[in-house]
Amino acid sequence: MPSKPHSKTPKVGTSELYRPIRIVPLHPGKAKAAAPQVPPKLTYRNGPLLTSVQVFTIFWGATWNDAPQNALLPKINEFFDFILSSQLLDQLAEYSVPNQAISHGVLIGTITLTTPPPGKTVDDSAIQNLIQQEISAGTLPASTPNTLYFLFLPPGVTVTQGGSASCQVFCGYHDAINNSIFYAVMPYPSCAGCLGGVADFDALTSTSSHELCEAITDPIPGQGWYDDNNGEIGDICAWQTRTLGGYTIQLEWSNKVNQCV
Ligand SMILES: [Zn+2]
């Protein structure tokens, strides 16, 4: 891969803006992912957590009404229905802090936005604008401290964020608009690096579980549970997967047992 996002380190003493890791990196392919050079340990930075996450899924583009994506769409929503009250959320409880106990979440709704994405490439700034506009218009529910908008892009659309592109450097990310509107972006996994050798749906549930757990434990990247050397809870275990309820999900770092679980 052209750049290793996880090797970025803050440049102390320079004016260069350091942004904490918030992406799913590409699958390492046949090479095994390098073991972390510094032993992982998430520490809490006093920011908000999504204690009972309310997910709203957004499928952008009319092609979500066409085969084969139209078969995938309800399956993705069923995945959220299941996963938000599953053992995966239970295991995040170890990251509860005083007055912020992490518990189950719920899928509160879904929408297919038939307005087309502006082009073959969509920048994160356009996604932030879209979410804000659709909230203002009432198309999306108003954001609360627990709302997480999960935006899925159609096949053939590349997302750029922080100067890098989906399928070149990342397979998904989460972020916060004005530190208060939480969202995740899932480009369609149309490349080997974001499929990781599995079917479209399994790649989407794996990367979605990665971003979901990160958005819960670190909704404002770097201000929740974070590791300056290794990133967020899912980054440490990127592309290590297991099956839960028949779904492919990613392992997540546990401080408690000192491994990916
Ligand atoms: Zn990540």
GROMACS .gro file of C-alpha atoms and ligand atoms in nm:
model
  262
    1MET     CA    1   0.000   0.000   0.000
    2PRO     CA    2   0.124   0.348  -0.081
    3SER     CA    3   0.137   0.473   0.271
    4LYS     CA    4   0.105   0.318   0.610
    5PRO     CA    5  -0.140   0.533   0.799
    6HIS     CA    6  -0.047   0.365   1.126
    7SER     CA    7   0.313   0.478   1.102
    8LYS     CA    8   0.215   0.845   1.110
    9THR     CA    9   0.336   1.001   1.429
   10PRO     CA   10   0.270   1.347   1.566
   11LYS     CA   11   0.539   1.594   1.473
   12VAL     CA   12   0.592   1.762   1.804
   13GLY     CA   13   0.708   2.119   1.780
   14THR     CA   14   0.593   2.178   1.423
   15SER     CA   15   0.281   2.350   1.306
   16GLU     CA   16   0.171   2.043   1.110
   17LEU     CA   17  -0.177   1.945   1.215
   18TYR     CA   18  -0.182   1.601   1.370
   19ARG     CA   19  -0.508   1.413   1.331
   20PRO     CA   20  -0.558   1.091   1.525
   21ILE     CA   21  -0.611   0.772   1.325
   22ARG     CA   22  -0.975   0.718   1.237
   23ILE     CA   23  -0.965   0.481   0.940
   24VAL     CA   24  -0.983   0.113   0.854
   25PRO     CA   25  -0.657   0.046   0.669
   26LEU     CA   26  -0.637  -0.176   0.361
   27HIS     CA   27  -0.609  -0.550   0.413
   28PRO     CA   28  -0.238  -0.644   0.434
   29GLY     CA   29  -0.288  -0.917   0.172
   30LYS     CA   30  -0.079  -1.231   0.198
   31ALA     CA   31   0.175  -1.056   0.416
   32LYS     CA   32   0.082  -1.083   0.781
   33ALA     CA   33   0.010  -0.750   0.943
   34ALA     CA   34   0.314  -0.633   1.133
   35ALA     CA   35   0.291  -0.678   1.508
   36PRO     CA   36   0.270  -0.344   1.691
   37GLN     CA   37   0.616  -0.213   1.775
   38VAL     CA   38   0.496  -0.062   2.099
   39PRO     CA   39   0.265  -0.284   2.309
   40PRO     CA   40  -0.094  -0.159   2.271
   41LYS     CA   41  -0.267   0.018   2.557
   42LEU     CA   42  -0.571   0.242   2.518
   43THR     CA   43  -0.593   0.534   2.757
   44TYR     CA   44  -0.893   0.754   2.818
   45ARG     CA   45  -0.864   1.123   2.718
   46ASN     CA   46  -1.172   1.257   2.901
   47GLY     CA   47  -1.395   1.302   2.596
   48PRO     CA   48  -1.749   1.176   2.535
   49LEU     CA   49  -1.836   0.811   2.466
   50LEU     CA   50  -2.144   0.677   2.284
   51THR     CA   51  -2.294   0.497   2.583
   52SER     CA   52  -2.613   0.371   2.414
   53VAL     CA   53  -2.543   0.431   2.049
   54GLN     CA   54  -2.833   0.511   1.817
   55VAL     CA   55  -2.734   0.416   1.465
   56PHE     CA   56  -2.908   0.562   1.160
   57THR     CA   57  -2.799   0.410   0.829
   58ILE     CA   58  -2.780   0.620   0.514
   59PHE     CA   59  -2.745   0.457   0.173
   60TRP     CA   60  -2.635   0.724  -0.072
   61GLY     CA   61  -2.725   0.696  -0.440
   62ALA     CA   62  -3.017   0.550  -0.635
   63THR     CA   63  -2.807   0.249  -0.734
   64TRP     CA   64  -2.875   0.109  -0.386
   65ASN     CA   65  -3.216   0.027  -0.540
   66ASP     CA   66  -3.050  -0.187  -0.807
   67ALA     CA   67  -2.923  -0.544  -0.792
   68PRO     CA   68  -2.708  -0.665  -0.632
   69GLN     CA   69  -2.685  -0.380  -0.378
   70ASN     CA   70  -3.060  -0.387  -0.313
   71ALA     CA   71  -3.019  -0.733  -0.165
   72LEU     CA   72  -2.732  -0.615   0.051
   73LEU     CA   73  -2.909  -0.312   0.196
   74PRO     CA   74  -3.164  -0.495   0.418
   75LYS     CA   75  -2.893  -0.738   0.524
   76ILE     CA   76  -2.677  -0.449   0.644
   77ASN     CA   77  -2.966  -0.316   0.851
   78GLU     CA   78  -3.032  -0.664   0.994
   79PHE     CA   79  -2.665  -0.678   1.087
   80PHE     CA   80  -2.698  -0.355   1.288
   81ASP     CA   81  -3.018  -0.480   1.452
   82PHE     CA   82  -2.825  -0.782   1.570
   83ILE     CA   83  -2.484  -0.642   1.652
   84LEU     CA   84  -2.602  -0.345   1.858
   85SER     CA   85  -2.747  -0.573   2.123
   86SER     CA   86  -2.483  -0.843   2.094
   87GLN     CA   87  -2.184  -0.964   2.293
   88LEU     CA   88  -1.966  -0.729   2.085
   89LEU     CA   89  -2.123  -0.433   2.266
   90ASP     CA   90  -2.100  -0.617   2.600
   91GLN     CA   91  -1.725  -0.646   2.564
   92LEU     CA   92  -1.692  -0.270   2.520
   93ALA     CA   93  -1.824  -0.223   2.876
   94GLU     CA   94  -1.467  -0.247   3.004
   95TYR     CA   95  -1.423   0.103   2.857
   96SER     CA   96  -1.703   0.253   3.065
   97VAL     CA   97  -1.595   0.552   3.274
   98PRO     CA   98  -1.767   0.728   3.566
   99ASN     CA   99  -2.105   0.861   3.444
  100GLN     CA  100  -2.055   0.704   3.102
  101ALA     CA  101  -2.142   0.332   3.113
  102ILE     CA  102  -2.129   0.170   2.771
  103SER     CA  103  -2.431  -0.051   2.705
  104HIS     CA  104  -2.628  -0.179   2.408
  105GLY     CA  105  -2.740   0.039   2.121
  106VAL     CA  106  -3.018   0.031   1.865
  107LEU     CA  107  -3.074   0.091   1.494
  108ILE     CA  108  -3.316   0.384   1.497
  109GLY     CA  109  -3.378   0.410   1.125
  110THR     CA  110  -3.252   0.398   0.770
  111ILE     CA  111  -3.285   0.598   0.452
  112THR     CA  112  -3.184   0.563   0.089
  113LEU     CA  113  -3.089   0.903  -0.050
  114THR     CA  114  -3.156   0.890  -0.422
  115THR     CA  115  -2.982   1.220  -0.488
  116PRO     CA  116  -2.664   1.108  -0.662
  117PRO     CA  117  -2.321   1.163  -0.506
  118PRO     CA  118  -2.159   1.462  -0.681
  119GLY     CA  119  -1.917   1.251  -0.884
  120LYS     CA  120  -1.693   0.948  -0.898
  121THR     CA  121  -1.500   1.096  -0.608
  122VAL     CA  122  -1.660   1.244  -0.298
  123ASP     CA  123  -1.461   1.434  -0.041
  124ASP     CA  124  -1.534   1.405   0.329
  125SER     CA  125  -1.623   1.775   0.333
  126ALA     CA  126  -1.914   1.703   0.095
  127ILE     CA  127  -2.027   1.420   0.321
  128GLN     CA  128  -2.018   1.649   0.624
  129ASN     CA  129  -2.225   1.905   0.431
  130LEU     CA  130  -2.473   1.640   0.321
  131ILE     CA  131  -2.529   1.513   0.675
  132GLN     CA  132  -2.579   1.865   0.810
  133GLN     CA  133  -2.815   1.962   0.525
  134GLU     CA  134  -3.025   1.647   0.563
  135ILE     CA  135  -3.051   1.702   0.939
  136SER     CA  136  -3.167   2.061   0.876
  137ALA     CA  137  -3.416   1.939   0.618
  138GLY     CA  138  -3.552   1.681   0.861
  139THR     CA  139  -3.458   1.394   0.630
  140LEU     CA  140  -3.225   1.268   0.901
  141PRO     CA  141  -3.315   1.266   1.270
  142ALA     CA  142  -3.157   1.541   1.478
  143SER     CA  143  -2.828   1.440   1.635
  144THR     CA  144  -2.811   1.354   2.003
  145PRO     CA  145  -2.503   1.270   2.212
  146ASN     CA  146  -2.565   0.905   2.114
  147THR     CA  147  -2.654   0.939   1.745
  148LEU     CA  148  -2.420   0.779   1.494
  149TYR     CA  149  -2.494   0.830   1.124
  150PHE     CA  150  -2.354   0.539   0.920
  151LEU     CA  151  -2.319   0.638   0.555
  152PHE     CA  152  -2.275   0.372   0.286
  153LEU     CA  153  -2.156   0.472  -0.060
  154PRO     CA  154  -2.254   0.294  -0.381
  155PRO     CA  155  -2.009   0.094  -0.595
  156GLY     CA  156  -1.781   0.307  -0.811
  157VAL     CA  157  -1.755   0.606  -0.579
  158THR     CA  158  -1.422   0.683  -0.414
  159VAL     CA  159  -1.407   0.880  -0.090
  160THR     CA  160  -1.123   1.115  -0.006
  161GLN     CA  161  -1.048   1.214   0.351
  162GLY     CA  162  -0.747   1.379   0.505
  163GLY     CA  163  -0.561   1.375   0.171
  164SER     CA  164  -0.599   1.002   0.108
  165ALA     CA  165  -0.852   0.789  -0.077
  166SER     CA  166  -1.063   0.480  -0.020
  167CYS     CA  167  -0.921   0.163  -0.174
  168GLN     CA  168  -0.579   0.330  -0.185
  169VAL     CA  169  -0.522   0.393   0.184
  170PHE     CA  170  -0.842   0.316   0.373
  171CYS     CA  171  -1.167   0.117   0.369
  172GLY     CA  172  -1.375   0.331   0.602
  173TYR     CA  173  -1.354   0.593   0.874
  174HIS     CA  174  -1.546   0.770   1.143
  175ASP     CA  175  -1.531   1.128   1.261
  176ALA     CA  176  -1.723   1.408   1.433
  177ILE     CA  177  -1.860   1.728   1.278
  178ASN     CA  178  -1.799   2.020   1.516
  179ASN     CA  179  -1.714   1.761   1.783
  180SER     CA  180  -2.085   1.684   1.815
  181ILE     CA  181  -2.231   1.512   1.507
  182PHE     CA  182  -2.087   1.161   1.491
  183TYR     CA  183  -2.069   0.969   1.166
  184ALA     CA  184  -1.898   0.681   0.989
  185VAL     CA  185  -1.836   0.644   0.616
  186MET     CA  186  -1.825   0.310   0.438
  187PRO     CA  187  -1.710   0.321   0.077
  188TYR     CA  188  -1.830   0.018  -0.120
  189PRO     CA  189  -1.556  -0.249  -0.100
  190SER     CA  190  -1.473  -0.263  -0.471
  191CYS     CA  191  -1.104  -0.351  -0.439
  192ALA     CA  192  -0.896  -0.640  -0.308
  193GLY     CA  193  -0.753  -0.422  -0.032
  194CYS     CA  194  -1.098  -0.359   0.113
  195LEU     CA  195  -1.243  -0.704   0.047
  196GLY     CA  196  -0.966  -0.891   0.226
  197GLY     CA  197  -1.052  -1.207   0.036
  198VAL     CA  198  -1.415  -1.227   0.152
  199ALA     CA  199  -1.756  -1.145  -0.001
  200ASP     CA  200  -1.879  -0.783  -0.024
  201PHE     CA  201  -2.122  -0.829   0.263
  202ASP     CA  202  -1.866  -0.988   0.497
  203ALA     CA  203  -1.615  -0.712   0.420
  204LEU     CA  204  -1.882  -0.452   0.498
  205THR     CA  205  -1.980  -0.609   0.830
  206SER     CA  206  -1.615  -0.643   0.929
  207THR     CA  207  -1.524  -0.282   0.852
  208SER     CA  208  -1.856  -0.159   0.995
  209SER     CA  209  -1.788  -0.338   1.324
  210HIS     CA  210  -1.441  -0.179   1.331
  211GLU     CA  211  -1.581   0.173   1.288
  212LEU     CA  212  -1.878   0.109   1.516
  213CYS     CA  213  -1.658   0.009   1.810
  214GLU     CA  214  -1.426   0.302   1.745
  215ALA     CA  215  -1.712   0.550   1.723
  216ILE     CA  216  -1.847   0.421   2.056
  217THR     CA  217  -1.516   0.432   2.243
  218ASP     CA  218  -1.359   0.732   2.068
  219PRO     CA  219  -1.635   0.937   1.898
  220ILE     CA  220  -1.415   1.245   1.873
  221PRO     CA  221  -1.100   1.078   1.741
  222GLY     CA  222  -0.823   1.100   1.997
  223GLN     CA  223  -1.043   1.238   2.276
  224GLY     CA  224  -1.190   0.908   2.400
  225TRP     CA  225  -0.998   0.580   2.431
  226TYR     CA  226  -0.684   0.609   2.222
  227ASP     CA  227  -0.329   0.479   2.194
  228ASP     CA  228  -0.075   0.728   2.063
  229ASN     CA  229   0.131   0.452   1.907
  230ASN     CA  230  -0.136   0.219   1.775
  231GLY     CA  231  -0.453   0.422   1.726
  232GLU     CA  232  -0.807   0.329   1.824
  233ILE     CA  233  -0.961   0.007   1.954
  234GLY     CA  234  -1.010  -0.145   1.607
  235ASP     CA  235  -0.685  -0.029   1.450
  236ILE     CA  236  -0.480  -0.250   1.679
  237CYS     CA  237  -0.666  -0.557   1.550
  238ALA     CA  238  -0.731  -0.452   1.189
  239TRP     CA  239  -0.852  -0.738   0.967
  240GLN     CA  240  -0.839  -0.998   1.244
  241THR     CA  241  -1.192  -1.134   1.226
  242ARG     CA  242  -1.429  -1.374   1.398
  243THR     CA  243  -1.791  -1.479   1.350
  244LEU     CA  244  -2.073  -1.366   1.578
  245GLY     CA  245  -2.434  -1.460   1.508
  246GLY     CA  246  -2.325  -1.568   1.162
  247TYR     CA  247  -2.173  -1.228   1.085
  248THR     CA  248  -1.806  -1.158   1.013
  249ILE     CA  249  -1.683  -0.896   1.257
  250GLN     CA  250  -1.346  -0.763   1.354
  251LEU     CA  251  -1.162  -0.836   1.675
  252GLU     CA  252  -1.119  -0.536   1.908
  253TRP     CA  253  -0.843  -0.456   2.151
  254SER     CA  254  -0.906  -0.538   2.517
  255ASN     CA  255  -0.694  -0.363   2.778
  256LYS     CA  256  -0.832  -0.609   3.033
  257VAL     CA  257  -0.700  -0.926   2.874
  258ASN     CA  258  -0.421  -0.751   2.685
  259GLN     CA  259  -0.512  -0.893   2.345
  260CYS     CA  260  -0.750  -0.868   2.052
  261VAL     CA  261  -1.079  -1.037   2.139
  262ZN      ZN  262  -0.981   0.238   1.291
   0.00000   0.00000   0.00000
